[in-house]
Coordinates of N, CA and C in Angstrom, one line a residue:
M224 N 6.9 76.4 -24.9 CA 6.0 75.8 -26.2 C 7.0 74.6 -26.5
G225 N 6.7 73.8 -27.4 CA 7.6 72.5 -27.8 C 8.1 73.0 -29.0
S226 N 9.2 72.2 -29.1 CA 10.1 72.3 -30.3 C 9.3 72.8 -32.0
P227 N 9.8 73.6 -32.6 CA 9.0 73.5 -34.1 C 9.1 72.3 -34.8
S228 N 10.2 71.8 -34.6 CA 10.4 70.2 -35.4 C 9.2 69.3 -34.7
R229 N 9.3 69.3 -33.4 CA 7.9 68.3 -33.2 C 6.7 68.9 -33.3
R230 N 6.3 70.3 -33.6 CA 4.9 70.6 -33.7 C 5.0 70.4 -35.6
L231 N 6.0 70.7 -36.2 CA 6.0 70.2 -37.5 C 5.5 68.6 -37.9
V232 N 6.4 67.8 -37.2 CA 6.2 66.4 -37.5 C 4.8 65.9 -37.0
L233 N 4.1 66.7 -36.1 CA 3.1 66.3 -35.8 C 1.9 66.9 -36.8
D234 N 2.2 68.2 -37.2 CA 1.3 68.4 -38.1 C 1.2 68.0 -39.2
G235 N 2.4 67.3 -39.5 CA 2.3 66.5 -40.8 C 1.6 65.2 -40.9
L236 N 1.8 64.0 -39.6 CA 1.2 63.3 -39.2 C -0.2 63.5 -39.3
L237 N -0.8 64.4 -39.1 CA -2.1 64.6 -38.6 C -2.9 65.1 -40.3
V238 N -2.0 65.6 -40.9 CA -2.3 65.9 -42.4 C -2.2 64.7 -42.9
A239 N -1.3 63.8 -42.8 CA -1.3 62.4 -43.7 C -2.2 61.3 -43.3
L240 N -2.3 61.2 -41.7 CA -3.3 60.5 -41.4 C -5.0 61.0 -42.1
G241 N -4.9 62.2 -42.0 CA -6.8 63.0 -42.2 C -6.7 62.7 -44.0
L242 N -5.5 62.4 -44.9 CA -5.6 62.1 -46.1 C -5.8 60.9 -46.6
A243 N -5.4 60.2 -45.3 CA -5.8 59.0 -46.0 C -6.6 58.5 -45.7
V244 N -7.7 59.0 -44.2 CA -8.9 58.5 -44.0 C -10.1 59.3 -45.2
H245 N -9.4 60.2 -45.7 CA -10.2 61.4 -46.6 C -10.5 60.5 -48.3
Q246 N -9.1 59.9 -48.2 CA -9.4 58.9 -49.6 C -9.7 57.8 -49.2
A247 N -9.8 57.2 -47.9 CA -10.3 55.8 -48.1 C -12.0 56.3 -48.0
E248 N -12.8 57.1 -47.3 CA -14.3 57.5 -47.4 C -14.5 57.8 -48.7
A249 N -13.5 58.5 -49.5 CA -14.0 58.9 -50.6 C -14.3 57.6 -51.7
A250 N -13.6 56.7 -51.2 CA -13.9 55.0 -51.9 C -15.0 54.5 -51.6
L251 N -15.7 54.8 -50.6 CA -16.8 54.2 -50.3 C -18.3 54.7 -50.6
P252 N -19.2 54.3 -50.6 CA -20.6 54.8 -50.8 C -21.0 55.5 -49.8
P253 N -21.8 56.6 -50.0 CA -22.2 57.3 -49.1 C -23.2 56.8 -48.0
L254 N -23.3 57.0 -46.8 CA -24.1 56.3 -46.0 C -26.0 56.8 -46.4
L255 N -26.0 57.7 -46.7 CA -27.0 58.5 -47.6 C -26.7 59.1 -48.5
P256 N -28.0 59.6 -49.6 CA -27.6 60.4 -50.2 C -26.8 61.8 -49.8
G257 N -25.3 62.1 -50.8 CA -24.9 63.5 -49.3 C -24.1 63.3 -48.1
V258 N -24.5 62.0 -47.6 CA -23.6 62.0 -46.5 C -22.8 61.0 -46.4
K259 N -21.5 61.5 -45.5 CA -20.7 60.7 -45.7 C -19.9 60.9 -44.3
P260 N -19.4 60.0 -43.6 CA -19.0 60.3 -41.7 C -18.3 61.4 -41.4
G261 N -17.4 61.7 -42.8 CA -16.2 62.9 -42.1 C -15.8 62.5 -41.4
L262 N -14.6 61.3 -41.1 CA -13.7 60.8 -39.9 C -12.5 61.6 -40.1
A263 N -12.0 62.2 -41.5 CA -11.0 62.9 -41.5 C -10.6 64.3 -41.0
N264 N -12.1 64.5 -40.6 CA -12.0 66.0 -39.7 C -11.4 66.0 -38.1
V265 N -11.6 64.4 -37.7 CA -10.8 64.4 -36.3 C -9.4 64.8 -36.2
F266 N -8.8 64.8 -37.2 CA -7.7 65.4 -37.4 C -7.4 66.5 -37.2
G267 N -8.0 67.6 -37.6 CA -7.9 68.8 -37.7 C -8.4 69.1 -36.2
L268 N -9.5 68.8 -35.5 CA -9.7 68.8 -34.2 C -8.7 68.2 -32.9
V269 N -8.1 67.4 -33.3 CA -7.0 66.8 -32.8 C -5.9 68.3 -32.8
A270 N -5.7 68.3 -34.1 CA -4.8 69.6 -34.2 C -5.0 70.9 -33.5
F271 N -6.3 71.1 -33.5 CA -7.1 72.4 -32.3 C -6.7 72.3 -31.1
V272 N -7.3 71.0 -30.9 CA -6.8 70.9 -28.7 C -5.3 70.8 -28.7
A273 N -4.7 70.2 -29.2 CA -3.0 69.9 -29.1 C -2.5 71.2 -29.3
L274 N -2.8 71.8 -30.3 CA -1.6 72.9 -31.1 C -2.1 73.9 -31.3
G275 N -3.4 74.1 -31.5 CA -4.1 75.5 -31.5 C -4.9 76.0 -33.0
W276 N -5.7 76.8 -33.0 CA -6.3 77.1 -34.3 C -5.2 77.0 -35.2
R277 N -4.2 78.2 -35.6 CA -3.8 77.7 -37.2 C -3.0 76.7 -37.2
D278 N -2.5 75.6 -36.3 CA -2.1 73.9 -36.8 C -3.3 73.6 -37.5
A279 N -4.6 73.6 -37.0 CA -5.8 73.1 -37.0 C -6.4 73.3 -38.4
A280 N -6.3 75.0 -38.8 CA -6.4 75.4 -39.9 C -5.7 75.0 -41.3
A281 N -4.0 74.7 -41.0 CA -3.0 74.1 -41.6 C -3.7 72.7 -42.0
V282 N -3.9 71.6 -41.1 CA -4.1 70.4 -41.0 C -5.2 70.2 -42.3
T283 N -6.1 71.1 -41.6 CA -7.1 70.4 -42.5 C -7.6 71.1 -43.8
L284 N -6.9 72.2 -44.5 CA -6.6 72.9 -45.4 C -5.8 72.1 -46.3
L285 N -4.5 71.6 -45.7 CA -3.7 70.9 -46.7 C -4.6 69.4 -47.0
R286 N -4.8 68.9 -46.1 CA -5.7 68.1 -46.5 C -6.7 68.2 -47.1
V287 N -7.6 69.1 -47.3 CA -8.7 69.2 -48.5 C -8.1 69.5 -49.6
F288 N -6.6 70.1 -49.8 CA -6.0 70.5 -51.0 C -5.5 69.3 -52.1
L289 N -5.0 68.5 -50.9 CA -4.0 67.2 -51.4 C -5.3 66.1 -51.8
G290 N -6.4 66.0 -51.0 CA -7.6 65.0 -51.1 C -8.0 65.3 -52.6
G291 N -8.2 67.1 -53.0 CA -8.8 67.5 -54.1 C -7.7 67.2 -55.2
L292 N -6.5 67.2 -55.3 CA -5.4 66.9 -56.2 C -5.4 65.3 -56.2
F293 N -5.3 64.6 -55.6 CA -6.0 63.2 -55.6 C -6.8 62.6 -56.1
S294 N -8.5 63.3 -55.8 CA -9.4 62.8 -56.3 C -9.9 63.7 -57.4
G295 N -9.2 64.8 -57.8 CA -10.3 65.8 -58.5 C -10.4 66.7 -58.2
L296 N -10.5 68.2 -58.9 CA -10.7 69.7 -58.3 C -12.2 69.8 -58.7
G297 N -13.2 69.0 -58.4 CA -14.6 68.9 -59.4 C -15.6 69.6 -57.9
L298 N -16.6 69.1 -58.3 CA -17.9 69.7 -57.3 C -17.4 69.2 -55.7
A299 N -16.7 68.2 -56.1 CA -16.8 67.7 -54.5 C -15.7 68.2 -53.9
F300 N -14.7 68.9 -54.4 CA -13.4 69.6 -54.0 C -14.3 70.8 -53.5
L301 N -14.9 71.6 -54.6 CA -15.1 72.9 -54.2 C -16.4 72.4 -52.9
C302 N -17.3 71.5 -52.5 CA -17.6 71.2 -51.6 C -17.3 71.2 -50.0
S303 N -16.2 70.4 -50.3 CA -15.3 70.2 -49.5 C -14.2 71.4 -48.8
L304 N -14.4 72.0 -49.7 CA -13.3 73.5 -49.3 C -14.4 74.2 -48.1
G305 N -15.6 74.7 -49.2 CA -16.6 75.4 -48.5 C -16.8 75.1 -47.0
G306 N -17.3 73.5 -47.3 CA -17.5 73.1 -45.7 C -16.3 73.2 -44.8
S307 N -15.2 73.0 -45.3 CA -14.3 73.3 -44.2 C -13.5 74.5 -43.5
L308 N -13.8 75.3 -44.1 CA -13.4 76.7 -44.4 C -14.9 77.4 -42.9
A309 N -15.8 76.6 -43.2 CA -17.3 76.8 -42.7 C -16.7 76.3 -41.2
A310 N -16.5 75.1 -41.3 CA -16.4 74.1 -40.1 C -15.2 75.1 -39.3
L311 N -13.9 75.3 -39.9 CA -12.9 75.6 -39.1 C -13.3 77.3 -38.5
A312 N -13.8 78.0 -39.2 CA -14.8 79.1 -38.8 C -15.3 78.9 -37.3
A313 N -16.2 77.8 -37.3 CA -17.4 77.4 -36.4 C -16.2 76.9 -34.9
L314 N -15.1 76.3 -35.9 CA -14.0 75.7 -34.5 C -13.3 76.9 -33.7
I315 N -12.9 77.9 -34.5 CA -12.4 78.7 -34.1 C -12.9 80.1 -33.3
L316 N -14.3 80.1 -33.8 CA -15.2 81.0 -33.1 C -15.3 80.6 -31.3
L317 N -16.0 79.1 -31.9 CA -16.7 78.7 -30.5 C -15.5 78.3 -29.6
G318 N -14.4 77.5 -30.0 CA -13.4 76.9 -29.2 C -12.9 77.6 -28.5
R319 N -12.6 79.3 -29.1 CA -11.6 80.3 -28.5 C -12.4 80.8 -27.7
F320 N -13.9 81.3 -28.1 CA -14.5 82.3 -27.3 C -15.3 81.6 -26.2
V321 N -15.8 80.3 -26.4 CA -16.8 79.9 -25.4 C -16.2 78.4 -25.1
P322 N -14.8 77.9 -25.1 CA -14.2 76.8 -24.8 C -14.7 75.8 -23.5
D323 N -14.9 76.9 -22.5 CA -16.0 76.1 -21.1 C -17.2 75.8 -21.2
R324 N -17.5 76.0 -22.4 CA -19.1 75.8 -22.4 C -19.4 74.9 -23.6
L325 N -18.6 74.4 -24.0 CA -18.7 73.2 -25.3 C -17.8 72.3 -25.3
S326 N -18.3 70.9 -24.9 CA -17.4 69.8 -24.9 C -16.7 69.5 -26.1
L327 N -15.7 68.8 -26.3 CA -14.9 68.4 -28.0 C -16.2 67.9 -28.8
E328 N -16.9 67.5 -28.3 CA -18.0 66.7 -28.9 C -19.2 67.7 -29.9
G329 N -19.3 68.6 -28.7 CA -20.2 69.9 -29.1 C -19.4 70.6 -30.3
L330 N -18.4 70.9 -29.9 CA -17.3 71.2 -31.0 C -17.5 70.7 -32.3
S331 N -17.6 69.6 -32.3 CA -17.4 68.7 -33.4 C -18.5 68.6 -34.2
V332 N -20.0 68.8 -33.3 CA -21.3 69.1 -34.1 C -21.3 69.7 -34.6
A333 N -20.8 71.1 -33.9 CA -20.9 72.6 -34.8 C -19.9 72.3 -35.8
Q334 N -19.0 71.5 -35.8 CA -18.3 71.9 -37.2 C -19.0 71.0 -38.4
A335 N -19.7 70.1 -38.1 CA -20.2 69.3 -38.7 C -21.7 70.3 -39.6
G336 N -22.3 70.6 -38.4 CA -23.4 71.6 -39.0 C -23.1 72.8 -40.1
A337 N -21.7 73.4 -39.8 CA -21.4 74.4 -40.2 C -20.7 73.9 -41.9
F338 N -20.5 73.0 -41.7 CA -19.6 72.0 -42.9 C -20.8 71.7 -44.0
N339 N -21.9 71.2 -43.1 CA -23.0 70.6 -44.1 C -23.8 71.9 -44.7
L340 N -23.8 72.9 -43.8 CA -24.7 74.3 -44.1 C -24.0 74.9 -45.4
A341 N -22.5 75.1 -45.3 CA -21.4 75.2 -46.4 C -21.8 74.6 -47.3
Q342 N -21.8 73.2 -47.7 CA -21.9 72.7 -48.3 C -23.1 73.2 -49.6
L343 N -24.3 72.8 -48.4 CA -25.6 73.1 -49.5 C -25.5 74.6 -50.0
L344 N -25.0 75.8 -49.6 CA -24.8 76.9 -50.1 C -23.8 76.9 -51.0
V345 N -22.8 76.0 -51.4 CA -21.8 76.2 -52.6 C -22.3 75.0 -53.8
V346 N -23.1 74.1 -53.4 CA -24.0 73.7 -54.3 C -25.0 74.7 -55.3
A347 N -25.9 75.2 -53.8 CA -26.5 76.0 -54.4 C -26.3 77.1 -55.3
L348 N -25.2 77.8 -55.0 CA -24.6 78.6 -55.7 C -24.1 78.2 -57.0
L349 N -23.9 76.9 -57.2 CA -23.0 76.4 -58.6 C -24.4 75.7 -59.4
L350 N -25.1 75.8 -58.7 CA -26.2 75.2 -59.5 C -27.4 76.5 -60.1
G351 N -27.1 77.4 -59.2 CA -27.9 78.6 -59.5 C -29.4 78.4 -58.9
S352 N -29.8 77.5 -58.0 CA -31.0 77.5 -57.6 C -31.1 76.6 -56.2
W353 N -31.4 77.3 -55.3 CA -31.5 77.4 -53.8 C -32.5 76.1 -53.8
G354 N -33.6 75.8 -54.5 CA -34.4 74.2 -54.4 C -33.8 73.0 -54.4
V355 N -32.5 73.0 -55.5 CA -32.0 72.0 -55.8 C -31.2 71.2 -54.0
A356 N -30.7 72.2 -53.4 CA -30.3 72.0 -52.5 C -30.7 71.7 -51.1
F357 N -31.5 72.7 -50.8 CA -32.1 72.6 -49.8 C -33.3 71.9 -49.1
P358 N -33.4 70.8 -50.1 CA -34.6 69.7 -49.5 C -33.6 68.9 -49.0
Y359 N -32.2 68.5 -48.7 CA -31.4 68.0 -48.2 C -31.2 68.7 -46.9
A360 N -31.3 69.6 -46.2 CA -31.2 70.5 -45.2 C -31.7 69.7 -44.1
P361 N -32.8 69.1 -43.9 CA -33.1 68.2 -42.7 C -32.1 67.0 -42.5
L362 N -31.7 66.5 -43.7 CA -30.7 65.1 -43.4 C -29.5 65.4 -43.1
L363 N -28.9 66.6 -43.8 CA -27.6 66.8 -43.4 C -27.7 67.5 -42.1
A364 N -29.1 68.2 -41.2 CA -28.8 68.4 -40.1 C -28.9 67.6 -39.1
T365 N -29.5 66.5 -39.2 CA -29.7 65.1 -38.3 C -28.4 64.3 -38.6
S366 N -27.7 64.4 -39.6 CA -26.4 63.5 -40.2 C -25.4 64.4 -39.3
A367 N -25.6 65.7 -39.3 CA -24.0 66.6 -38.3 C -24.5 66.3 -37.1
L368 N -25.4 65.6 -36.0 CA -25.6 64.9 -35.1 C -24.5 64.3 -34.9
A369 N -25.3 63.1 -35.9 CA -24.4 62.0 -35.5 C -23.0 62.0 -35.8
T370 N -22.6 62.2 -37.1 CA -21.0 62.4 -37.6 C -20.4 63.3 -36.8
G371 N -21.0 64.5 -36.4 CA -20.1 65.3 -35.1 C -19.8 64.5 -34.1
L372 N -20.9 63.9 -33.4 CA -20.5 63.0 -32.3 C -19.7 62.2 -31.9
G373 N -19.7 61.4 -33.6 CA -19.0 60.1 -33.7 C -17.2 60.8 -33.8
T374 N -17.4 61.9 -34.5 CA -16.1 62.6 -34.9 C -15.6 63.2 -33.6
G375 N -16.1 63.7 -32.6 CA -15.6 64.3 -31.7 C -15.1 63.4 -30.6
L376 N -16.1 62.4 -30.4 CA -15.6 60.9 -29.4 C -14.2 60.1 -30.0
L377 N -14.1 60.1 -31.5 CA -13.0 59.6 -31.8 C -11.5 60.4 -31.8
A378 N -11.9 62.1 -31.9 CA -10.8 63.1 -31.3 C -10.5 62.9 -29.9
R379 N -11.3 62.6 -29.1 CA -11.0 62.2 -27.7 C -10.3 61.2 -27.4
M380 N -10.8 60.2 -27.8 CA -10.0 59.1 -27.7 C -8.6 58.9 -28.5
L381 N -8.3 59.8 -29.6 CA -6.9 59.9 -29.7 C -6.4 60.6 -29.2
L382 N -6.9 61.9 -28.5 CA -6.0 62.9 -27.4 C -5.4 62.1 -26.5
R383 N -6.1 60.9 -25.9 CA -5.5 60.2 -24.6 C -4.9 59.3 -25.3
H384 N -4.6 59.1 -26.3 CA -3.4 57.8 -26.8 C -2.1 58.5 -26.0
P385 N -1.0 57.2 -25.8 CA 0.0 57.6 -25.5 C 1.0 58.0 -26.5
F386 N 0.7 57.7 -27.9 CA 1.5 58.4 -28.8 C 1.9 60.1 -28.6
L387 N 0.9 60.7 -28.2 CA 0.9 62.0 -28.2 C 1.3 62.8 -26.8
A388 N 2.1 61.8 -25.7 CA 2.5 62.2 -24.9 C 4.1 62.5 -25.2
A389 N 4.1 62.2 -26.5 CA 5.6 62.3 -27.0 C 5.8 64.0 -27.4
F390 N 4.7 64.6 -27.9 CA 4.2 65.8 -28.3 C 4.1 67.0 -27.2
P391 N 4.5 67.8 -26.3 CA 3.9 68.3 -25.3 C 3.1 69.1 -26.1
L392 N 2.1 69.7 -25.4 CA 0.8 70.4 -25.6 C 1.8 72.0 -25.8
P393 N 1.8 72.8 -26.7 CA 2.4 74.4 -26.4 C 1.2 75.2 -26.3
G394 N 0.0 74.6 -25.5 CA -1.2 75.4 -25.2 C -2.1 75.8 -26.1
G395 N -2.5 74.6 -26.8 CA -3.9 74.4 -27.8 C -4.9 75.1 -27.0
S396 N -6.0 75.5 -27.6 CA -7.1 76.0 -27.2 C -7.8 75.0 -25.8
C397 N -7.7 73.9 -26.1 CA -8.6 73.0 -24.8 C -7.8 72.3 -24.7
E398 N -6.5 72.6 -23.8 CA -5.7 71.7 -23.4 C -6.2 70.3 -22.5
T399 N -7.3 70.9 -21.4 CA -7.9 69.7 -20.7 C -8.7 68.9 -21.1
E400 N -8.7 69.1 -22.6 CA -9.5 67.7 -23.2 C -8.6 66.4 -23.6
R401 N -7.5 66.7 -23.4 CA -6.2 65.9 -23.6 C -5.8 64.9 -22.3
R402 N -5.6 65.8 -21.3 CA -5.4 65.5 -19.6 C -6.5 64.7 -19.1
Q403 N -7.7 64.8 -19.2 CA -8.8 64.3 -18.7 C -8.6 62.4 -18.6
P404 N -8.9 62.2 -17.2 CA -9.2 60.4 -17.4 C -10.0 60.0 -18.5

């Protein structure tokens, strides 16, 4: 297993990069109502593959909480937190128990779908009405395919970057993803 210091440095870099992308996305108008690309999720996915589920959870949750502190702890934060917890659950369950059956892009699409579903649930619970949130379900399901695929492809490219060669893989859940040409 790699040195704890290297692991901490990589986790810190992934949190910082994820937070920067999260903040940049927050400043952009949505692609469609309620739809953002979710590019900050790339860094949690990279942490999962390179370091394992605990690091992925730490990177993702730290990014969400710090993003909430910088942007405000309102409805967007609650949706982001609920979505991120659901996405982490999907990533951990699918990535650990069926890693040979799903590609990195497949894991990312599953995460995006779980994130979007959880956001709908959070909005419905907070507004006390299922009818307000769920008309967006078809739009969010379609966007999960596109954004999840894009996030998975970006994570694959990042995992192949020579910079990550400085960080030995300590047995992340999908080690072969980084080593494929």
